[in-house]
CSV table of C-alpha atoms in Angstrom, one decimal:
chain,number,residue,atom,x,y,z
A,1,MET,CA,69.7,41.3,146.9
A,2,ILE,CA,68.2,44.7,147.5
A,3,LYS,CA,64.7,44.9,146.4
A,4,VAL,CA,63.4,48.5,145.0
A,5,SER,CA,59.9,49.3,145.0
A,6,LYS,CA,58.3,50.3,141.7
A,7,TRP,CA,57.6,54.2,143.4
A,8,ALA,CA,61.3,54.3,144.1
A,9,LYS,CA,62.2,53.3,140.7
A,10,GLY,CA,60.0,56.0,139.4
A,11,LEU,CA,61.6,58.6,141.7
A,12,MET,CA,65.2,57.6,140.7
A,13,MET,CA,64.1,58.0,136.9
A,14,VAL,CA,62.6,61.3,137.3
A,15,SER,CA,65.6,62.5,139.6
A,16,ALA,CA,67.9,60.9,136.7
A,17,LEU,CA,66.2,62.9,134.2
A,18,ALA,CA,66.0,66.2,136.0
A,19,PHE,CA,69.9,66.0,136.5
A,20,GLY,CA,70.5,65.1,132.9
A,21,LEU,CA,68.4,68.5,132.0
A,22,PHE,CA,70.3,70.6,134.6
A,23,ALA,CA,73.7,69.0,133.5
A,24,CYS,CA,73.0,70.2,129.7
A,25,VAL,CA,72.5,73.7,130.9
A,26,ASP,CA,75.7,75.8,129.6
A,27,ASP,CA,77.0,78.1,132.2
A,28,ASP,CA,79.2,79.9,130.1
A,29,TYR,CA,77.4,82.9,128.6
A,30,ASP,CA,78.3,85.0,125.7
A,31,MET,CA,79.6,88.4,127.2
A,32,PRO,CA,77.1,91.2,126.1
A,33,PRO,CA,78.4,94.0,123.6
A,34,VAL,CA,80.7,96.5,125.3
A,35,PRO,CA,78.2,99.3,126.1
A,36,ASP,CA,78.8,102.8,124.6
A,37,THR,CA,80.4,104.4,127.5
A,38,ILE,CA,83.3,106.1,126.6
A,39,PRO,CA,82.4,109.7,126.6
A,40,VAL,CA,81.7,111.6,123.2
A,41,GLY,CA,83.7,114.8,124.0
A,42,THR,CA,84.5,116.8,121.0
A,43,ALA,CA,83.5,115.6,117.6
A,44,ILE,CA,86.6,115.7,115.0
A,45,THR,CA,86.3,115.4,111.3
A,46,ILE,CA,89.1,113.4,109.4
A,47,GLN,CA,90.4,116.6,107.9
A,48,GLN,CA,90.9,118.1,111.0
A,49,MET,CA,92.7,115.0,112.1
A,50,ARG,CA,95.0,115.8,109.1
A,51,ASP,CA,95.4,119.2,110.1
A,52,LEU,CA,96.8,118.0,113.6
A,53,CYS,CA,99.2,115.7,112.3
A,54,ALA,CA,101.8,117.1,110.0
A,55,PRO,CA,103.8,114.8,108.0
A,56,ASN,CA,106.2,112.9,110.0
A,57,THR,CA,105.1,113.8,113.1
A,58,VAL,CA,103.2,111.9,115.8
A,59,TYR,CA,99.7,113.4,117.6
A,60,ARG,CA,98.3,111.8,120.6
A,61,PHE,CA,94.7,112.4,121.6
A,62,ASN,CA,94.9,113.4,125.6
A,63,GLU,CA,91.1,114.4,125.6
A,64,ASP,CA,87.7,112.9,124.8
A,65,MET,CA,87.1,113.0,121.3
A,66,SER,CA,85.2,111.2,118.7
A,67,LEU,CA,85.4,110.3,115.2
A,68,TYR,CA,82.4,109.3,113.1
A,69,ALA,CA,82.9,107.7,109.9
A,70,VAL,CA,81.8,104.8,107.6
A,71,VAL,CA,84.2,101.6,106.9
A,72,THR,CA,85.1,101.6,103.2
A,73,MET,CA,87.1,98.7,103.1
A,74,ASP,CA,87.7,95.9,105.6
A,75,ASP,CA,90.3,93.0,106.0
A,76,LYS,CA,87.7,90.2,105.1
A,77,SER,CA,88.8,89.6,101.4
A,78,GLY,CA,92.5,89.1,102.8
A,79,ASN,CA,93.6,92.1,100.6
A,80,ILE,CA,94.8,93.9,103.7
A,81,TYR,CA,95.2,92.6,107.4
A,82,LYS,CA,94.4,94.2,110.8
A,83,ASN,CA,93.5,97.5,108.7
A,84,SER,CA,90.5,98.9,107.7
A,85,TYR,CA,89.8,102.3,105.7
A,86,VAL,CA,87.2,104.8,107.2
A,87,GLN,CA,85.6,108.0,105.4
A,88,ASP,CA,83.5,110.9,106.3
A,89,LYS,CA,82.6,113.9,104.2
A,90,THR,CA,85.8,115.7,104.8
A,91,GLY,CA,88.4,112.8,103.9
A,92,ALA,CA,89.4,109.3,104.7
A,93,VAL,CA,92.0,107.6,106.8
A,94,ASN,CA,93.6,104.2,107.3
A,95,ILE,CA,93.1,102.7,110.8
A,96,VAL,CA,95.2,100.2,112.3
A,97,LEU,CA,93.4,97.5,114.4
A,98,LYS,CA,94.5,95.6,117.4
A,99,SER,CA,92.8,92.5,116.1
A,100,SER,CA,91.0,91.4,113.2
A,101,GLY,CA,87.2,90.7,112.9
A,102,SER,CA,83.8,92.3,113.7
A,103,LEU,CA,84.4,95.6,111.6
A,104,TYR,CA,82.8,95.4,108.3
A,105,GLN,CA,82.2,97.5,105.0
A,106,GLY,CA,79.4,99.8,105.3
A,107,ASP,CA,79.3,100.1,109.3
A,108,SER,CA,79.0,103.5,110.2
A,109,ILE,CA,80.9,104.1,113.5
A,110,ARG,CA,82.0,106.1,116.5
A,111,ILE,CA,85.5,105.8,117.6
A,112,GLY,CA,86.6,107.3,120.8
A,113,LEU,CA,90.1,108.8,120.3
A,114,LYS,CA,91.3,109.1,123.7
A,115,GLY,CA,94.6,107.6,124.5
A,116,MET,CA,95.2,106.8,120.8
A,117,LYS,CA,97.9,108.3,118.2
A,118,LEU,CA,97.9,109.6,114.7
A,119,SER,CA,101.2,108.8,113.0
A,120,TRP,CA,102.5,108.5,109.4
A,121,TYR,CA,103.6,105.3,107.9
A,122,ASN,CA,105.8,105.7,104.7
A,123,ASN,CA,103.8,108.7,104.0
A,124,LEU,CA,100.1,107.0,104.8
A,125,LEU,CA,98.6,108.8,107.9
A,126,GLN,CA,97.1,106.4,110.2
A,127,LEU,CA,95.2,106.0,113.5
A,128,ASP,CA,97.1,103.5,115.5
A,129,THR,CA,96.2,101.1,117.5
A,130,VAL,CA,92.5,100.8,117.4
A,131,ASP,CA,90.9,98.4,119.9
A,132,ILE,CA,87.5,97.3,118.2
A,133,ASP,CA,85.9,95.9,121.5
A,134,ARG,CA,86.9,99.1,123.7
A,135,ASN,CA,86.9,102.0,121.2
A,136,VAL,CA,84.7,101.4,118.5
A,137,PHE,CA,80.8,101.8,118.6
A,138,LYS,CA,78.5,100.9,115.7
A,139,GLN,CA,75.7,103.2,114.8
A,140,LYS,CA,74.5,101.8,111.6
A,141,THR,CA,75.2,99.1,109.4
A,142,LEU,CA,75.0,98.7,105.4
A,143,VAL,CA,75.8,102.3,104.8
A,144,ASP,CA,76.9,102.8,101.3
A,145,ILE,CA,79.4,105.1,100.2
A,146,ALA,CA,79.4,106.2,96.7
A,147,PRO,CA,83.1,106.2,95.2
A,148,LYS,CA,84.6,109.6,93.8
A,149,VAL,CA,85.2,109.5,90.1
A,150,VAL,CA,88.6,110.8,89.3
A,151,THR,CA,91.5,110.6,87.0
A,152,ILE,CA,94.9,108.8,87.3
A,153,GLU,CA,96.3,112.2,87.6
A,154,GLN,CA,94.1,113.4,90.4
A,155,ILE,CA,94.9,110.2,92.4
A,156,LYS,CA,98.6,110.6,92.0
A,157,SER,CA,98.5,114.1,93.4
A,158,GLY,CA,97.7,112.6,97.0
A,159,LEU,CA,94.5,114.6,97.7
A,160,PHE,CA,92.5,111.5,97.7
A,161,GLN,CA,94.5,109.6,100.1
A,162,SER,CA,92.9,106.4,101.6
A,163,GLN,CA,89.6,107.5,99.9
A,164,LEU,CA,87.2,105.4,97.7
A,165,VAL,CA,87.4,106.1,94.1
A,166,LYS,CA,86.6,105.3,90.9
A,167,LEU,CA,88.5,105.3,87.7
A,168,GLU,CA,87.1,105.0,84.3
A,169,ASN,CA,88.3,104.2,80.6
A,170,VAL,CA,91.4,102.6,82.2
A,171,GLN,CA,92.8,99.0,81.4
A,172,PHE,CA,95.8,96.9,82.8
A,173,ILE,CA,98.9,97.5,80.8
A,174,GLU,CA,99.7,95.0,78.1
A,175,ALA,CA,102.6,93.5,80.3
A,176,ASP,CA,100.2,92.6,82.9
A,177,MET,CA,97.4,91.2,80.7
A,178,ASP,CA,98.3,87.6,81.3
A,179,LYS,CA,98.9,87.8,85.0
A,180,THR,CA,96.8,86.9,88.2
A,181,TYR,CA,96.1,89.7,90.6
A,182,ALA,CA,99.0,88.5,93.1
A,183,ASP,CA,101.0,85.0,93.5
A,184,ALA,CA,98.6,82.7,95.4
A,185,GLU,CA,100.7,79.6,95.4
A,186,ASN,CA,103.6,81.2,97.4
A,187,LEU,CA,101.5,83.8,99.1
A,188,VAL,CA,103.5,87.1,97.4
A,189,SER,CA,101.9,90.3,97.1
A,190,ARG,CA,101.9,91.6,93.3
A,191,ASN,CA,101.9,95.3,91.9
A,192,LEU,CA,100.4,95.5,88.7
A,193,GLU,CA,100.0,98.7,86.6
A,194,ILE,CA,96.8,100.3,84.9
A,195,GLU,CA,96.6,103.2,82.3
A,196,ASP,CA,94.5,105.5,80.9
A,197,ALA,CA,94.2,106.7,77.1
A,198,LEU,CA,97.0,109.4,77.8
A,199,GLY,CA,99.3,106.7,79.2
A,200,ASN,CA,99.2,107.9,82.7
A,201,GLN,CA,100.0,104.9,85.1
A,202,VAL,CA,99.2,103.7,88.7
A,203,LYS,CA,99.5,100.8,90.8
A,204,VAL,CA,97.2,98.1,91.8
A,205,ARG,CA,98.4,96.1,94.8
A,206,THR,CA,97.2,92.8,95.8
A,207,SER,CA,98.1,90.8,98.8
A,208,GLY,CA,98.9,86.9,98.0
A,209,TYR,CA,96.5,86.1,100.8
A,210,ALA,CA,93.7,87.8,98.9
A,211,LYS,CA,90.7,85.7,98.3
A,212,PHE,CA,91.1,86.8,94.8
A,213,ALA,CA,94.7,86.6,94.3
A,214,ASP,CA,94.7,83.6,91.9
A,215,VAL,CA,92.3,85.4,89.6
A,216,ASN,CA,93.2,86.6,86.2
A,217,VAL,CA,93.4,90.1,85.5
A,218,PRO,CA,90.9,91.2,82.8
A,219,ASP,CA,92.2,92.0,79.2
A,220,GLY,CA,89.7,94.7,78.5
A,221,SER,CA,89.2,98.5,79.3
A,222,GLY,CA,86.5,99.9,81.5
A,223,SER,CA,86.3,101.1,85.1
A,224,LEU,CA,87.7,100.2,88.7
A,225,ILE,CA,86.6,100.8,92.2
A,226,ALA,CA,89.3,101.0,95.0
A,227,ILE,CA,90.8,102.6,97.8
A,228,ALA,CA,93.8,105.0,96.9
A,229,SER,CA,96.3,104.3,99.5
A,230,GLN,CA,100.0,105.3,99.4
A,231,PHE,CA,103.3,103.9,100.4
A,232,ARG,CA,106.2,106.3,100.3
A,233,ASN,CA,105.7,108.3,97.1
A,234,ASP,CA,103.6,105.9,95.3
A,235,ILE,CA,100.0,105.7,95.1
A,236,GLN,CA,98.7,102.2,95.3
A,237,LEU,CA,95.3,101.1,94.8
A,238,PHE,CA,93.3,98.2,96.9
A,239,ILE,CA,90.5,96.9,95.0
A,240,ARG,CA,87.9,95.4,97.5
A,241,SER,CA,86.2,92.5,95.1
A,242,THR,CA,87.0,91.6,91.4
A,243,SER,CA,82.9,92.3,90.9
A,244,GLU,CA,84.2,96.2,91.1
A,245,VAL,CA,86.7,95.9,88.2
A,246,ASP,CA,84.4,96.1,85.2
A,247,MET,CA,86.7,96.0,82.2
A,248,ASP,CA,84.8,94.0,79.5
A,249,GLY,CA,85.2,96.8,76.8
A,250,GLU,CA,87.5,96.9,74.0
A,251,ARG,CA,91.2,98.0,74.6
């Protein structure tokens, strides 16, 4: 039998402890955020972008240009997917994302536009396809954009495409009062109608994947905040949260 001295035993214990400590060190460091290295170039507004891309055409950015805007709707609620809406003082536009995540409502961002394209999808102008990790740089967070108070008639003119709007003195039509926002069980989207006192109507579209898909629509009247999107010739509203549907008044 080999005898080990107390000194040797102590040395072995210290060595084992040191090995254990170093073995617990994680060498897989998180990658640092992508630095804001894409050239700013010429700053462009959303209205100027719209002027560059006539309906049913495609415009590709071949020079260094940047769009500064605020995210007014992200895809965290599940009501939209791999999409966001951004807005500046001149207008708003839908952006199609290469991947979901890390872009949130209230983020003030710069988008490096070189290499991207503007196109129309069923009459909705969109910036396609935005790589958040490579082309989007956050300037601030939690920036509040106030919705524009408009009427249903004004929304249906198409002049507020992709913008955050607020409708007042509206209600869901009687035929939709007993429905949920969408079919959550079968994950099927649903179009509902809201109306004003004059009988003007506009669609409220909700995805079956939305977190509030199984919530019953309110049976009173009041206000609603939403994004005024478009599909073909139909204006359709996307709500961000049921907390922005305030319809507790009498019909």
